[in-house]
Tab-separated table of C-alpha atoms and ligand atoms in Angstrom:
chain	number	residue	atom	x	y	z
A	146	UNK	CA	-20.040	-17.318	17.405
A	147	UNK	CA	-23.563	-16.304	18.726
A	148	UNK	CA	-26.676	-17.925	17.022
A	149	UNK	CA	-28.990	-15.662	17.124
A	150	UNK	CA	-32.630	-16.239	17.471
A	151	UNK	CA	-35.647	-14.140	16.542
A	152	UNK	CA	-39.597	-14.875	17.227
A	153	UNK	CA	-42.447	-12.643	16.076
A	154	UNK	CA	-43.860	-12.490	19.618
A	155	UNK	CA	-41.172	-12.270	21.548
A	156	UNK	CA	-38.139	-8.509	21.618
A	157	UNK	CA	-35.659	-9.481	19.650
A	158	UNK	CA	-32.018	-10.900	20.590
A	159	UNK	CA	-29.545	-8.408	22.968
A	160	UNK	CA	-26.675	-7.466	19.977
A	161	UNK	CA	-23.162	-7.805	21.185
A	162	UNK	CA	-20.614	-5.156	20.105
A	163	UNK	CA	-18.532	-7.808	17.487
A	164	UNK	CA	-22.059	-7.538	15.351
A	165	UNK	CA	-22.643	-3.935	16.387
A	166	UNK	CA	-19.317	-3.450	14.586
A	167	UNK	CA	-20.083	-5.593	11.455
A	168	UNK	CA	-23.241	-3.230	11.410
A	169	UNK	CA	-21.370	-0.292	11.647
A	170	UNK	CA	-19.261	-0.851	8.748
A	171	UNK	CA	-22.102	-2.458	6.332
A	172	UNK	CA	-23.752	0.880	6.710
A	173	UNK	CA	-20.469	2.885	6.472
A	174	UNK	CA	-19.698	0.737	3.155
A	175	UNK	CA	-23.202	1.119	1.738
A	176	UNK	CA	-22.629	4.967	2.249
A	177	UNK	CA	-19.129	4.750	0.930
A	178	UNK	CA	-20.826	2.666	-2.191
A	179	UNK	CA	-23.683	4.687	-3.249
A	180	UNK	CA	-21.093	8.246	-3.147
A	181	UNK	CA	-18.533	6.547	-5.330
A	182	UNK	CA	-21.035	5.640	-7.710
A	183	UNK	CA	-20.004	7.523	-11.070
A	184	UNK	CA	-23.332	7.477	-12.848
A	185	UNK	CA	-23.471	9.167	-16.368
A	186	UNK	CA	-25.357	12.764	-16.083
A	187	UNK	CA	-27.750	11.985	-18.877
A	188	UNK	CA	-29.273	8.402	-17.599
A	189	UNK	CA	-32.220	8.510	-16.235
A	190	UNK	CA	-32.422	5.148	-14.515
A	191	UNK	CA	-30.150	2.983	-11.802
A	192	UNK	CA	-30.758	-0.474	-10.943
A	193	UNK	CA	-29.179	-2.546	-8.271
A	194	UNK	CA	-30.271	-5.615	-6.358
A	195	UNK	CA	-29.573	-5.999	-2.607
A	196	UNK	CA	-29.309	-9.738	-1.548
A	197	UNK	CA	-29.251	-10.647	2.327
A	198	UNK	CA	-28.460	-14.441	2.485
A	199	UNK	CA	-28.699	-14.695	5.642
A	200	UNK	CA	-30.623	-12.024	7.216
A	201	UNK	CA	-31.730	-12.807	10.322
A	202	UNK	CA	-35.332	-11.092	12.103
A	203	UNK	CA	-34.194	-7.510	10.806
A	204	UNK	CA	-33.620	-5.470	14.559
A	205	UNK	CA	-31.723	-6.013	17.361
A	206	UNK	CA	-32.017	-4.743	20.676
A	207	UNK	CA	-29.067	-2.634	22.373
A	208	UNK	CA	-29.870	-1.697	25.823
A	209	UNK	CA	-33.465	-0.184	25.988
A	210	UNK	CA	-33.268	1.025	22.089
A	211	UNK	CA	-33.856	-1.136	18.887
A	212	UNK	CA	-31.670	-1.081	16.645
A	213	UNK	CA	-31.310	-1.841	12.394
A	214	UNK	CA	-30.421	-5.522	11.450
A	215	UNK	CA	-28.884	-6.122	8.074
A	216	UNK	CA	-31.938	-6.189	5.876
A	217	UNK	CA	-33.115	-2.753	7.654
A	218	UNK	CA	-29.844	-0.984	7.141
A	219	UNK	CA	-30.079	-2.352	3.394
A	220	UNK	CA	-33.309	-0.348	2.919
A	221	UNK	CA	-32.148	2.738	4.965
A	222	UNK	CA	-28.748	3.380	3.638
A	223	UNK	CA	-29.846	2.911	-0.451
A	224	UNK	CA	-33.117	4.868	0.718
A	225	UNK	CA	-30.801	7.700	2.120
A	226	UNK	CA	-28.451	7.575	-1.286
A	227	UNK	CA	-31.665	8.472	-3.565
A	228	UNK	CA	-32.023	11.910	-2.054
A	229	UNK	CA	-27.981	12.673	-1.657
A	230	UNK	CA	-26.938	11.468	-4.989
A	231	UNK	CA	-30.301	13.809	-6.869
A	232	UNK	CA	-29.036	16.580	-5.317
A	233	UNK	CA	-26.287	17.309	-7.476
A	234	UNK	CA	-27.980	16.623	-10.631
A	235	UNK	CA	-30.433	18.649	-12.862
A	236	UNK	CA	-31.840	15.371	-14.477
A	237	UNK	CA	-33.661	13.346	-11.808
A	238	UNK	CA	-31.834	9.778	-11.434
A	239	UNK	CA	-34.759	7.082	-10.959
A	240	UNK	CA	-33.204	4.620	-8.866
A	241	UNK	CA	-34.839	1.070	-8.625
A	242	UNK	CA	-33.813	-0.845	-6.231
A	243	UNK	CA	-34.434	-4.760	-5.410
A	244	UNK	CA	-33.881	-6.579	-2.417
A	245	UNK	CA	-33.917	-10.244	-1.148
A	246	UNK	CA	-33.891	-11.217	1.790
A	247	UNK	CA	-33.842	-15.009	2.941
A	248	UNK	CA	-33.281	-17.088	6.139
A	249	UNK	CA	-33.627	-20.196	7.118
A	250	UNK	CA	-35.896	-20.450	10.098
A	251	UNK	CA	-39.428	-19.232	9.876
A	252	UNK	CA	-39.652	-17.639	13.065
A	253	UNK	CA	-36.869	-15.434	11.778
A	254	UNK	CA	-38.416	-14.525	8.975
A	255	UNK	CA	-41.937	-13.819	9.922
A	256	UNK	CA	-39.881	-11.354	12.463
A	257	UNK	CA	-38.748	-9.621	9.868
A	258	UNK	CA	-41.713	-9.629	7.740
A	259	UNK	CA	-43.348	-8.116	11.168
A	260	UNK	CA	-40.263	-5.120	11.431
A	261	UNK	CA	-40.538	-4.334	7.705
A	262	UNK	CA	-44.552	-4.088	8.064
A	263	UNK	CA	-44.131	-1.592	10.739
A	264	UNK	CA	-41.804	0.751	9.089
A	265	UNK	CA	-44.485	0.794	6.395
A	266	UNK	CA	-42.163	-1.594	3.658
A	267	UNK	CA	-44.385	-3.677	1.077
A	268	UNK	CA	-43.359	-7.265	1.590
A	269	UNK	CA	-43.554	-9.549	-1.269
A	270	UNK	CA	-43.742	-6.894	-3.653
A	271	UNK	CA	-42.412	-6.233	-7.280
A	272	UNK	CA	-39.116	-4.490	-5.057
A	273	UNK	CA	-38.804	-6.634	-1.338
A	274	UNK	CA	-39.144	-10.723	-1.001
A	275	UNK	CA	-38.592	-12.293	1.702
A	276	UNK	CA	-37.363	-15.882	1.303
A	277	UNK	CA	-37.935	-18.782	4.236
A	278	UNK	CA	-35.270	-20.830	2.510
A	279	UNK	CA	-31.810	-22.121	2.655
A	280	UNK	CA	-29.922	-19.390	0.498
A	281	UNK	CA	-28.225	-21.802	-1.599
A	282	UNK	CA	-31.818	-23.363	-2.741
A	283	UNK	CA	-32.678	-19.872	-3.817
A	284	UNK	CA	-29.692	-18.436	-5.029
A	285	UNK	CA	-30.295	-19.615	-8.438
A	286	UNK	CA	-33.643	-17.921	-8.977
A	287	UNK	CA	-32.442	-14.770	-7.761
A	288	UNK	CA	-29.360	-14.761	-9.995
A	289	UNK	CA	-31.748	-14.983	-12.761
A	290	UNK	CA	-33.877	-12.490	-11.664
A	291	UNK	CA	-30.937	-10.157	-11.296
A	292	UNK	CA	-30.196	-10.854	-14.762
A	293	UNK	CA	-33.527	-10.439	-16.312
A	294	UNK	CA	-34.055	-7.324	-14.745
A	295	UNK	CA	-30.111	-6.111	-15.488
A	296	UNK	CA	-29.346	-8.263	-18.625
A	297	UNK	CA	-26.019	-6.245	-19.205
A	298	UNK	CA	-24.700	-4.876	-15.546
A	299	UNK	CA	-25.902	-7.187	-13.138
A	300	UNK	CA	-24.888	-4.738	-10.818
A	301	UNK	CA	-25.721	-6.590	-7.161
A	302	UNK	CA	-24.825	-6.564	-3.420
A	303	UNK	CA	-24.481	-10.061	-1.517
A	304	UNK	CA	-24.249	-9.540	2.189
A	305	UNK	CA	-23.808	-13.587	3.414
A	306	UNK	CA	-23.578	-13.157	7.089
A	307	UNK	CA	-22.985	-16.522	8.250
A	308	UNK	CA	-22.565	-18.260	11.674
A	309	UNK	CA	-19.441	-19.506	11.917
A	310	UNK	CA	-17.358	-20.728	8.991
A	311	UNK	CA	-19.232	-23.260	7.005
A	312	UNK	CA	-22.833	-22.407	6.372
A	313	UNK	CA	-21.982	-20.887	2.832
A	314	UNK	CA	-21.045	-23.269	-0.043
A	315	UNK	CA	-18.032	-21.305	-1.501
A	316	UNK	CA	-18.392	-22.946	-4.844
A	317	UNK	CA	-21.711	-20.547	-4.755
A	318	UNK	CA	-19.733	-17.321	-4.504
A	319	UNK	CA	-18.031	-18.747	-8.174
A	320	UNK	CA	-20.696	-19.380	-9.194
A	321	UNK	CA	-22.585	-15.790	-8.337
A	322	UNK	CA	-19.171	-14.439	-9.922
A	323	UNK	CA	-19.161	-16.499	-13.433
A	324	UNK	CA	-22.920	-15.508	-13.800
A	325	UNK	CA	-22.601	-11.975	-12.086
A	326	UNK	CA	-19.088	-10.329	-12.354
A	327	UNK	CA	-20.269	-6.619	-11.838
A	328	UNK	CA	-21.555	-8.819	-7.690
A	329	UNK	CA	-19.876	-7.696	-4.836
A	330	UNK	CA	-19.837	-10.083	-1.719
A	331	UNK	CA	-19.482	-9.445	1.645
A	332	UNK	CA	-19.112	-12.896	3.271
A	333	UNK	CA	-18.249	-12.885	7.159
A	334	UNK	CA	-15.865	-15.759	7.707
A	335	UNK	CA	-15.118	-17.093	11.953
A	336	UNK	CA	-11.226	-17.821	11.171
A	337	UNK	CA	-10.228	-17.748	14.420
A	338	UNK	CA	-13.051	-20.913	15.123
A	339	UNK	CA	-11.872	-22.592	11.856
A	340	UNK	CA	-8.225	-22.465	13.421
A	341	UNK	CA	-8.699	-23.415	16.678
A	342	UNK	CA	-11.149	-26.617	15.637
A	343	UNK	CA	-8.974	-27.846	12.868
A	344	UNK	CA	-9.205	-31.953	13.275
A	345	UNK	CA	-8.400	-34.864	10.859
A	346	UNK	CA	-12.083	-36.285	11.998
A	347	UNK	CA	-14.840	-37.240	10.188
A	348	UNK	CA	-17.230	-35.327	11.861
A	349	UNK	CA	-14.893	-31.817	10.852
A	350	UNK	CA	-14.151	-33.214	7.582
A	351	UNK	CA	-17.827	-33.382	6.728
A	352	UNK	CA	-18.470	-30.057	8.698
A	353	UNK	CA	-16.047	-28.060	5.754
A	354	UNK	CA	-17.280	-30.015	2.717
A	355	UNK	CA	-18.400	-26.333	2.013
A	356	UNK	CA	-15.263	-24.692	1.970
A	357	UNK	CA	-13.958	-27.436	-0.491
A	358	UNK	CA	-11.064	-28.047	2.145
A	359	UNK	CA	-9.601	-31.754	1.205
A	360	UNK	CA	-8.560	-34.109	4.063
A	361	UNK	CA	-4.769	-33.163	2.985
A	362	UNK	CA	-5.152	-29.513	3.335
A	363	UNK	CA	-6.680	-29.681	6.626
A	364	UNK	CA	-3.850	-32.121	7.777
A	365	UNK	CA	-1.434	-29.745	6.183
A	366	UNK	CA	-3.394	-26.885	7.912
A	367	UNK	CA	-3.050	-28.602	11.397
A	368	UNK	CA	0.758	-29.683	11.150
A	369	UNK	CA	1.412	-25.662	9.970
A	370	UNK	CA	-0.673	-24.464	13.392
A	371	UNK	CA	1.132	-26.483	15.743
A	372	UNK	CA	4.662	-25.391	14.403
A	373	UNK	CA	6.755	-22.458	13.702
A	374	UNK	CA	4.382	-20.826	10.924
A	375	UNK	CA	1.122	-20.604	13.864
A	376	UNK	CA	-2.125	-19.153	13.219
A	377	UNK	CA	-1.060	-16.287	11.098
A	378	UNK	CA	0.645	-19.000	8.278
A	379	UNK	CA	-2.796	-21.183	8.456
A	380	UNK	CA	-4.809	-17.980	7.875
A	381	UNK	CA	-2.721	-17.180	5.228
A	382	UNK	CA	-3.461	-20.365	3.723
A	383	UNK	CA	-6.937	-19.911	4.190
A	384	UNK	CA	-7.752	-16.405	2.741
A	385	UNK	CA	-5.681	-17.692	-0.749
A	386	UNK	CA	-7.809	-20.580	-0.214
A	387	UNK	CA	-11.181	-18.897	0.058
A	388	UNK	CA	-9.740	-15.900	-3.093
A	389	UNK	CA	-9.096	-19.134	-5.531
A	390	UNK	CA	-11.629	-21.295	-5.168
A	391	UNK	CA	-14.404	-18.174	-5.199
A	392	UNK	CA	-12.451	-16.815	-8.145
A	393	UNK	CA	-12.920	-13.375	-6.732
A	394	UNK	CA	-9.893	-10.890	-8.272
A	395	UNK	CA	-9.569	-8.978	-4.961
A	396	UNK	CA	-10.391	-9.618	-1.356
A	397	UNK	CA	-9.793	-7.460	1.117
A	398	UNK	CA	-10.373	-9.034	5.189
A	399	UNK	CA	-10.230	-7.806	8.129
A	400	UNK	CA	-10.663	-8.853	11.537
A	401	UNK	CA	-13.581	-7.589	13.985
A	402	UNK	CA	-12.160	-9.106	17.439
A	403	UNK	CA	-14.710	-9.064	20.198
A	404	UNK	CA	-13.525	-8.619	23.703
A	405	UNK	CA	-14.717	-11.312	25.648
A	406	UNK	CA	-13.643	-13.690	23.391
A	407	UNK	CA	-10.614	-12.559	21.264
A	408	UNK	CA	-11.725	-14.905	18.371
A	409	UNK	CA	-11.427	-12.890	15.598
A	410	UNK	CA	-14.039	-13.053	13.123
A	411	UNK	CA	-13.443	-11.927	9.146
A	412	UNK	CA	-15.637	-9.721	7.261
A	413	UNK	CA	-14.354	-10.388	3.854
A	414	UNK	CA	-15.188	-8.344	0.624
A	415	UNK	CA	-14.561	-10.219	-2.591
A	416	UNK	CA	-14.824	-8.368	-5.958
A	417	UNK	CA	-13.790	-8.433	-9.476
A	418	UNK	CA	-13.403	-4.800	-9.520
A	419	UNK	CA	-10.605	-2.871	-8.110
A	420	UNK	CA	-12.945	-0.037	-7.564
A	421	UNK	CA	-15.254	-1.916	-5.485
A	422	UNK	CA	-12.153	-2.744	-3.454
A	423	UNK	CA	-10.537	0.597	-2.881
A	424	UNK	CA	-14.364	1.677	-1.506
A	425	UNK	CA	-13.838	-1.007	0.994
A	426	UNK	CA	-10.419	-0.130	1.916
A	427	UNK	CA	-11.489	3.337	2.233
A	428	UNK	CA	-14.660	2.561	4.521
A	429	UNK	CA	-11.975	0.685	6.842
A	430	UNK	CA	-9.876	3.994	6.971
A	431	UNK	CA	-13.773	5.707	8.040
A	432	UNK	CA	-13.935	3.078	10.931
A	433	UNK	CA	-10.671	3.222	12.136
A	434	UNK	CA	-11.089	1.438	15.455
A	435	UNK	CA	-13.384	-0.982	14.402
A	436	UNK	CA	-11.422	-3.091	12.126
A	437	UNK	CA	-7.464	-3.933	12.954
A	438	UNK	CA	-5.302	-6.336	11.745
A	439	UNK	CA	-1.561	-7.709	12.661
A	440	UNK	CA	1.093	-6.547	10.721
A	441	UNK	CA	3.126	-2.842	9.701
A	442	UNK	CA	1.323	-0.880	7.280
A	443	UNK	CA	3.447	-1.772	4.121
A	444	UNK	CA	3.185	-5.097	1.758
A	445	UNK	CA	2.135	-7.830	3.485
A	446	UNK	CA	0.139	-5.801	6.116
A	447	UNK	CA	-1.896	-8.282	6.751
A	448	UNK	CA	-0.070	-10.776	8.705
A	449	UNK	CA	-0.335	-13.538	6.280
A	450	UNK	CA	3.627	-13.184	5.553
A	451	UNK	CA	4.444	-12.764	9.285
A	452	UNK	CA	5.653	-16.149	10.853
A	453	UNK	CA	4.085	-15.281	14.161
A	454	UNK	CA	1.173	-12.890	13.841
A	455	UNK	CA	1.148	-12.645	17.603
A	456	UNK	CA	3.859	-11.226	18.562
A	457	UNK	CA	2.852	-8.477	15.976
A	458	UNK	CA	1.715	-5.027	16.267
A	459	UNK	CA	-1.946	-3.998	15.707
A	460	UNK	CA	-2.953	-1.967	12.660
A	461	UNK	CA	-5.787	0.359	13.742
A	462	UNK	CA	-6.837	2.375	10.404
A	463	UNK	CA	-5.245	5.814	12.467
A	464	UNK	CA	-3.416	8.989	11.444
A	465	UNK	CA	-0.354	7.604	13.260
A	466	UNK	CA	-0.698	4.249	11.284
A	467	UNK	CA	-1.578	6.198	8.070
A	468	UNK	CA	2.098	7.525	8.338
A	469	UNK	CA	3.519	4.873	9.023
A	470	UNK	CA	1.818	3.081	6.277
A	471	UNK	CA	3.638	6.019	4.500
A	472	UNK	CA	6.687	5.567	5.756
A	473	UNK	CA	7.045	2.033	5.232
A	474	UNK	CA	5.765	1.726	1.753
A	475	UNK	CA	8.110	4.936	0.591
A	476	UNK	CA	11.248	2.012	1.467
A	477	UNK	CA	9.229	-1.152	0.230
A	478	UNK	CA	7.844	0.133	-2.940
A	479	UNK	CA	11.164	0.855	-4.719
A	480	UNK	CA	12.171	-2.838	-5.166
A	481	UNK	CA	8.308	-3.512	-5.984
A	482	UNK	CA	8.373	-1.824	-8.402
A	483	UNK	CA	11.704	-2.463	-9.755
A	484	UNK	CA	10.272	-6.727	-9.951
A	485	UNK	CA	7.409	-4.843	-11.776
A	486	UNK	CA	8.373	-2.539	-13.689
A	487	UNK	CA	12.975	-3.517	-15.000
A	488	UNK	CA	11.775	-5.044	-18.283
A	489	UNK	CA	9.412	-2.591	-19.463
A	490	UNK	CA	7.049	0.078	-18.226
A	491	UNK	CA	3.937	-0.948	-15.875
A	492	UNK	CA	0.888	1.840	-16.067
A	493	UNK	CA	-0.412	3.391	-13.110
A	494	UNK	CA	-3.029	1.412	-13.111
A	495	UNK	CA	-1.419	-1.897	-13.401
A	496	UNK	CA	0.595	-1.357	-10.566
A	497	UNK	CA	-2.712	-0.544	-8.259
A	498	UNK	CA	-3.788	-3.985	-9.047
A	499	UNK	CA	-0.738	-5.705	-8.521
A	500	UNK	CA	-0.860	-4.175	-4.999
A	501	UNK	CA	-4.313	-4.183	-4.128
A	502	UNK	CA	-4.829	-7.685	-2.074
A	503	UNK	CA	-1.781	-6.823	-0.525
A	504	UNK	CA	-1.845	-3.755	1.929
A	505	UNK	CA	-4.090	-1.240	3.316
A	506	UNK	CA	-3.562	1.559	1.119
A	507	UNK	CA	-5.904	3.044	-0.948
A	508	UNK	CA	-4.862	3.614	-4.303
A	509	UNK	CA	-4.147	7.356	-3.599
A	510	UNK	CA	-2.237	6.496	-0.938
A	511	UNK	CA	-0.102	4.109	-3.788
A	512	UNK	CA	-0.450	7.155	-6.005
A	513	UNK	CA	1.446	9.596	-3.866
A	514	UNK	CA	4.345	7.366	-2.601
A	515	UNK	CA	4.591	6.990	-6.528
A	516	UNK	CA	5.029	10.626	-6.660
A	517	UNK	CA	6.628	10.952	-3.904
A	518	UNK	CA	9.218	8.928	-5.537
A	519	UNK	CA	9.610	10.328	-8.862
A	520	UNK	CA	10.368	13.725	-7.256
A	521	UNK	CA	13.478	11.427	-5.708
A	522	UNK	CA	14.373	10.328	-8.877
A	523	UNK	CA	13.778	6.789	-7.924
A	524	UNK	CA	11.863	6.290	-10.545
A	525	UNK	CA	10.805	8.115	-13.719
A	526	UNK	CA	6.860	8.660	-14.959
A	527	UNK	CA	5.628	8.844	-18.561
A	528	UNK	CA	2.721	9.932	-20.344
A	529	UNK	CA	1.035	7.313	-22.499
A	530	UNK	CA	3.309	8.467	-25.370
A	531	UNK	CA	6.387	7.667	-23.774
A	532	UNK	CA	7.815	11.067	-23.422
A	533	UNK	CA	8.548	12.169	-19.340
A	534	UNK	CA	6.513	14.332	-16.775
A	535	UNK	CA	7.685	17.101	-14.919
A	536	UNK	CA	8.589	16.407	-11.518
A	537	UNK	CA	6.316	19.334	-10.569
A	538	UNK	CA	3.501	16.364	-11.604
A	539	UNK	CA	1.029	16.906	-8.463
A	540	UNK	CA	-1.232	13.700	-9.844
A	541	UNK	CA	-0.773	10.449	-11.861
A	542	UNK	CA	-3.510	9.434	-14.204
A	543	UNK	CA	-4.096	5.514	-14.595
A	544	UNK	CA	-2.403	5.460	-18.341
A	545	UNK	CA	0.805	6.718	-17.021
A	546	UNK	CA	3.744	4.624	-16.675
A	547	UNK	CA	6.226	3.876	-14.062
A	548	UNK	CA	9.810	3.383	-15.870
A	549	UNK	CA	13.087	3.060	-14.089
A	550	UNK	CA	16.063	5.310	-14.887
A	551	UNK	CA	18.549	3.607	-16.822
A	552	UNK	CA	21.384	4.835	-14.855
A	553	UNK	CA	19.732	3.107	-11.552
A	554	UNK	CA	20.976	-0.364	-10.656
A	555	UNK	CA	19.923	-1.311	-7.634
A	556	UNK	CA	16.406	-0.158	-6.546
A	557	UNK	CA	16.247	1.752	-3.003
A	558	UNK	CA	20.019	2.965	-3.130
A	559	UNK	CA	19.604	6.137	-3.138
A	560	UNK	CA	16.671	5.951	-0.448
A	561	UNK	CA	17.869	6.818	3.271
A	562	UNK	CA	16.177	4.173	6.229
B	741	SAM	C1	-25.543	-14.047	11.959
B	741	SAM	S1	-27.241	-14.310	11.680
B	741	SAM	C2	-27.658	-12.983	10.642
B	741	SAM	C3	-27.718	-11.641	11.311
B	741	SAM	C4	-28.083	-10.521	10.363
B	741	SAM	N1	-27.279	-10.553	9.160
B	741	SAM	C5	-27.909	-9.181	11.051
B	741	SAM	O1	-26.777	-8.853	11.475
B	741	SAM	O2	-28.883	-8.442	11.125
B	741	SAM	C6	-27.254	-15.672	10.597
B	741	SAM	C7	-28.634	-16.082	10.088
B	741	SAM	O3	-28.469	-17.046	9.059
B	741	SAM	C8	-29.543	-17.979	9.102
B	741	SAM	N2	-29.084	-19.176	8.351
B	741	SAM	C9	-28.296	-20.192	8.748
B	741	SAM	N3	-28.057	-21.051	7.728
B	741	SAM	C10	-28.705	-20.543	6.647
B	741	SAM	C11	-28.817	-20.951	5.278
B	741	SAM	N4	-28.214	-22.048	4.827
B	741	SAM	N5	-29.543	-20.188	4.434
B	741	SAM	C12	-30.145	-19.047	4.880
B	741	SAM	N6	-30.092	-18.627	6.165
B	741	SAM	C13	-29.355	-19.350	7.041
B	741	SAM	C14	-29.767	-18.164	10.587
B	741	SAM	O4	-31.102	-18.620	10.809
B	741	SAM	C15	-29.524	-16.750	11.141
B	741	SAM	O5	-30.722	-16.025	11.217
């Protein structure tokens, strides 16, 4: 993974198109973020706070042109969201907006206190500090600034854009979730490095303290890699890993594989919020391209059930793998739903989060295969008082329930393949 390095005097680093990618979707996500946003017409006031962990000297260069860093595209994109999200409202929203921004090395960030001067930002203000600090000597403070100034919400964006795999403790992710559950984090994650240098050493040992791997996981980690279950089993292992000991509800990863050196690395979105989640599904569908990932469309998508991811297709995030997304989870979701929903009714809603770290659809993509199969009469839907809809039902709401028939046995059977 490159280490990039910034100096006040000097242009800044050449970007490569892995982190021209990871900037791509941060701003498509931001975008995706500020539209979903269901703010009540009468307030008058939205806070967030923006938190860049690891934010680097702010610009890049790409060819002859400078481009946006995280931090930049931080200020840009929520800038951009004040005047889209006013325009459809007759009461002015007041949004305030605070961001952090910390690095480690100096010369980084005096770059970017140089960039943000130029574009005419206030550093050190009431709204932008820059930190020269390790992130997890400051992360403290700034959780309890987030909470004085949002005592209820705590409504806040961590971008921690490592190098490599071990830079960020992950107990410190729990810990931002225990203290902040409305956070979202965006933590990039090199899984393809962590795979390959695997070693019962000390020196590697001591290198993951951070990821709270024990010396018997990593041994169990390398026996898995060099047999039958490969890379795809180990990174299996991993993302459950990385979900339980962050104690985020949903994660959603997927790979950005630069060329030259095919070692994929993970931008990975934890949440407690299956909202937040289906925005960042739905920002992969935007970059189609940019993100893929082994596996069919279906449950399991990802790989992580797949004994040998490599001999896998790619998913891309396009039309022809939205359909057969489709197409695979109309003949996986009966029996899905039948271990879901035999005993008694599951809502809508229930199901969506039963499925949600587990494929690539969106939950209106879930929503219509639903439909899609009660006009089959694989499976009925009822309103919150038990009674049935009509199969002309063009939407589900979240409080509707998925029964099964009585007179169906077997789940699928009447499905053709
Ligand atoms: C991948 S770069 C960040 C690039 C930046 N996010 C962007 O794309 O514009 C990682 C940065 O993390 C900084 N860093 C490394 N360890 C750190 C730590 N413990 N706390 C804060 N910053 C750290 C490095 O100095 C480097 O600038």
């Amino acid at each position: 993974m490159a280490d990039f390095k910034w100096h006040p005097n000097e242009p800044p680093p050449s970007i490569e198109e892995h982190s021209k990618a990871k900037l791509d979707v941060l701003r498509s996500y931001l975008r995706a973020y500020f539209d979903r946003l269901s703010i009540n017409p009468s307030r008058d006031q939205f806070k967030l706070d923006l938190i860049d962990g690891f934010a680097g000297g702010g610009t890049f260069l790409a060819g002859d042109e400078i481009v946006s860093g995280t931090p930049l595209i931080m200020l840009e994109e929520s800038e951009a969201a004040i005047d889209r999200l006013n325009q459809s409202r007759t009461k002015t929203l007041h949004f305030d907006f605070k961001y952090y921004f910390v690095d480690i090395e100096a010369a980084h960030t005096n770059h970017l206190r140089k960039v943000l001067d130029e574009r005419g930002y206030q550093v050190d203000s009431e709204r932008i500090v820059v930190h020269n600090s390790r992130f997890e000597d400051v992360v403290d403070d700034i959780i309890a600034e987030i909470r004085r100034r949002q005592p209820r919400a705590g409504r806040s964006l961590f971008l921690l854009d490592q190098c490599g795999f071990s830079q960020v403790e992950i107990s410190l992710i729990a810990r931002i979730f225990s203290e902040l559950p409305a956070a979202e984090i965006i933590l990039t994650f090199a899984a393809d490095a962590l795979t390959n240098f695997l070693a019962e050493t000390p020196e590697f040992v001591r290198m993951v303290t951070p990821l709270e791997l024990t010396e018997q996981r990593i041994s169990d980690l390398i026996q898995l890699r060099n047999g039958d279950g490969g890379r795809a089993l180990v990174q299996r292992i991993l993302r459950g890993h990385i979900r339980n000991a962050t104690k985020a509800t949903y994660d959603t990863p997927f790979f950005i594989r630069p060329r030259q050196s095919r070692r994929a690395l993970w931008f990975l979105h934890l949440s407690r919020h299956p909202t937040a989640r289906d925005v960042m599904i739905q920002c992969h569908w935007n970059n189609y391209n940019k993100f893929e990932h082994y596996g069919p469309g279906g449950f399991d998508m990802l790989g992580w059930d797949a004994l040998n991811s490599e001999t896998l297709p790619l998913f891309h995030f396009e039309e022809l793998d939205a359909e057969a997304m489709r197409r695979q989870l109309l003949n996986s979701m009966p029996n899905e739903l039948f271990s879901l929903a035999s005993e008694e009714p599951v809502t809508i809603d229930t199901m969506r989060h039963m499925f949600a770290n587990r494929t690539a659809a969106r939950f209106s993509d879930l929503d219509s295969v639903v439909l899609e199969l009660f006009r089959e009469r694989e499976i009925e839907i009822l309103r919150p008082d038990g009674t049935v809809r009509s199969r002309a039902l063009r939407r589900v709401t979240p409080t509707d329930r998925i029964a099964f028939p009585q007179q169906l046995l077997l789940p699928g059977t009447s499905r053709r393949r």
